[in-house]
Amino acid sequence: MRTLILEAANQFYKTYKNDGMIYIFELVTSHACRGRHFRAGGFAPICPILFSGLMLHEGSLLSGEIERTGVLQQEYYKIIN
């Protein structure tokens, strides 16, 4: 787990230093993580991926399916690369 965290931190740093964009995406927990970043005064160029259809109160079945398959993340990654 430590190795994965260090790798993620390294990728974040490289992206930030090269004027890249950091994309934040999460399912089920509404927009908690993305909202906290902005309220904390995030310093990095962050692009939250916001789709209310995946929030618990609107689309828990859809978000559960996406979490199990990873399809949405894979497709979005193809688009941004």
PDB file of C-alpha atoms in Angstrom:
ATOM      1  CA  MET A   1       0.000   0.000   0.000  1.00  0.00           C
ATOM      2  CA  ARG A   2       2.814   2.406   0.862  1.00  0.00           C
ATOM      3  CA  THR A   3       4.356   1.857  -2.566  1.00  0.00           C
ATOM      4  CA  LEU A   4       1.066   2.699  -4.284  1.00  0.00           C
ATOM      5  CA  ILE A   5       0.684   5.889  -2.258  1.00  0.00           C
ATOM      6  CA  LEU A   6       4.240   6.967  -3.068  1.00  0.00           C
ATOM      7  CA  GLU A   7       3.679   6.224  -6.759  1.00  0.00           C
ATOM      8  CA  ALA A   8       0.478   8.287  -6.767  1.00  0.00           C
ATOM      9  CA  ALA A   9       2.269  11.148  -4.999  1.00  0.00           C
ATOM     10  CA  ASN A  10       5.082  10.992  -7.538  1.00  0.00           C
ATOM     11  CA  GLN A  11       2.638  11.095 -10.465  1.00  0.00           C
ATOM     12  CA  PHE A  12       0.806  14.013  -8.861  1.00  0.00           C
ATOM     13  CA  TYR A  13       4.102  15.884  -8.423  1.00  0.00           C
ATOM     14  CA  LYS A  14       5.231  15.251 -12.023  1.00  0.00           C
ATOM     15  CA  THR A  15       1.886  16.383 -13.386  1.00  0.00           C
ATOM     16  CA  TYR A  16       1.907  19.517 -11.232  1.00  0.00           C
ATOM     17  CA  LYS A  17       5.501  20.425 -12.177  1.00  0.00           C
ATOM     18  CA  ASN A  18       4.720  20.007 -15.888  1.00  0.00           C
ATOM     19  CA  ASP A  19       1.665  22.292 -15.686  1.00  0.00           C
ATOM     20  CA  GLY A  20      -0.645  19.315 -16.140  1.00  0.00           C
ATOM     21  CA  MET A  21      -4.190  18.810 -14.929  1.00  0.00           C
ATOM     22  CA  ILE A  22      -5.178  16.543 -12.020  1.00  0.00           C
ATOM     23  CA  TYR A  23      -8.590  14.889 -12.466  1.00  0.00           C
ATOM     24  CA  ILE A  24     -10.566  13.915  -9.365  1.00  0.00           C
ATOM     25  CA  PHE A  25     -13.246  11.270  -9.719  1.00  0.00           C
ATOM     26  CA  GLU A  26     -15.200   9.278  -7.168  1.00  0.00           C
ATOM     27  CA  LEU A  27     -18.380   7.288  -6.977  1.00  0.00           C
ATOM     28  CA  VAL A  28     -21.114   6.813  -4.391  1.00  0.00           C
ATOM     29  CA  THR A  29     -19.813   9.261  -1.771  1.00  0.00           C
ATOM     30  CA  SER A  30     -21.325  12.127  -3.762  1.00  0.00           C
ATOM     31  CA  HIS A  31     -18.809  14.877  -4.335  1.00  0.00           C
ATOM     32  CA  ALA A  32     -17.198  14.830  -0.884  1.00  0.00           C
ATOM     33  CA  CYS A  33     -13.533  14.519  -1.851  1.00  0.00           C
ATOM     34  CA  ARG A  34     -13.732  17.066  -4.653  1.00  0.00           C
ATOM     35  CA  GLY A  35     -15.620  19.542  -2.495  1.00  0.00           C
ATOM     36  CA  ARG A  36     -13.130  19.240   0.340  1.00  0.00           C
ATOM     37  CA  HIS A  37     -10.250  19.986  -2.000  1.00  0.00           C
ATOM     38  CA  PHE A  38     -11.762  23.292  -3.077  1.00  0.00           C
ATOM     39  CA  ARG A  39     -12.856  24.308   0.431  1.00  0.00           C
ATOM     40  CA  ALA A  40      -9.316  23.667   1.655  1.00  0.00           C
ATOM     41  CA  GLY A  41      -7.968  26.078  -0.960  1.00  0.00           C
ATOM     42  CA  GLY A  42      -6.370  23.485  -3.226  1.00  0.00           C
ATOM     43  CA  PHE A  43      -3.183  24.762  -4.834  1.00  0.00           C
ATOM     44  CA  ALA A  44      -2.976  22.453  -7.841  1.00  0.00           C
ATOM     45  CA  PRO A  45      -4.806  22.639 -11.158  1.00  0.00           C
ATOM     46  CA  ILE A  46      -7.683  20.308 -10.324  1.00  0.00           C
ATOM     47  CA  CYS A  47     -10.539  19.301 -12.608  1.00  0.00           C
ATOM     48  CA  PRO A  48     -13.308  17.570 -10.672  1.00  0.00           C
ATOM     49  CA  ILE A  49     -15.388  15.164 -12.718  1.00  0.00           C
ATOM     50  CA  LEU A  50     -18.916  15.949 -11.579  1.00  0.00           C
ATOM     51  CA  PHE A  51     -21.882  13.861 -12.669  1.00  0.00           C
ATOM     52  CA  SER A  52     -24.841  13.981 -10.316  1.00  0.00           C
ATOM     53  CA  GLY A  53     -26.311  10.843 -11.893  1.00  0.00           C
ATOM     54  CA  LEU A  54     -23.703   8.853  -9.963  1.00  0.00           C
ATOM     55  CA  MET A  55     -24.549  10.281  -6.549  1.00  0.00           C
ATOM     56  CA  LEU A  56     -26.294   8.079  -3.996  1.00  0.00           C
ATOM     57  CA  HIS A  57     -29.537  10.010  -4.037  1.00  0.00           C
ATOM     58  CA  GLU A  58     -29.803   9.787  -7.836  1.00  0.00           C
ATOM     59  CA  GLY A  59     -27.996   6.757  -9.178  1.00  0.00           C
ATOM     60  CA  SER A  60     -26.717   4.296  -6.617  1.00  0.00           C
ATOM     61  CA  LEU A  61     -27.433   1.325  -8.898  1.00  0.00           C
ATOM     62  CA  LEU A  62     -25.491   2.890 -11.765  1.00  0.00           C
ATOM     63  CA  SER A  63     -22.563   3.940  -9.593  1.00  0.00           C
ATOM     64  CA  GLY A  64     -22.418   0.483  -8.015  1.00  0.00           C
ATOM     65  CA  GLU A  65     -22.234  -1.130 -11.445  1.00  0.00           C
ATOM     66  CA  ILE A  66     -19.521   1.273 -12.570  1.00  0.00           C
ATOM     67  CA  GLU A  67     -17.474   0.612  -9.432  1.00  0.00           C
ATOM     68  CA  ARG A  68     -17.635  -3.123 -10.040  1.00  0.00           C
ATOM     69  CA  THR A  69     -16.629  -2.929 -13.707  1.00  0.00           C
ATOM     70  CA  GLY A  70     -14.405   0.174 -13.907  1.00  0.00           C
ATOM     71  CA  VAL A  71     -15.852   0.927 -17.353  1.00  0.00           C
ATOM     72  CA  LEU A  72     -16.395   4.662 -16.870  1.00  0.00           C
ATOM     73  CA  GLN A  73     -12.894   5.233 -15.529  1.00  0.00           C
ATOM     74  CA  GLN A  74     -11.346   3.309 -18.420  1.00  0.00           C
ATOM     75  CA  GLU A  75     -13.327   5.227 -21.037  1.00  0.00           C
ATOM     76  CA  TYR A  76     -12.589   8.604 -19.464  1.00  0.00           C
ATOM     77  CA  TYR A  77      -8.884   7.756 -19.287  1.00  0.00           C
ATOM     78  CA  LYS A  78      -8.928   7.011 -23.036  1.00  0.00           C
ATOM     79  CA  ILE A  79     -10.504  10.408 -23.721  1.00  0.00           C
ATOM     80  CA  ILE A  80      -8.003  12.456 -21.725  1.00  0.00           C
ATOM     81  CA  ASN A  81      -4.926  10.673 -23.059  1.00  0.00           C
TER      82      ASN A  81
END
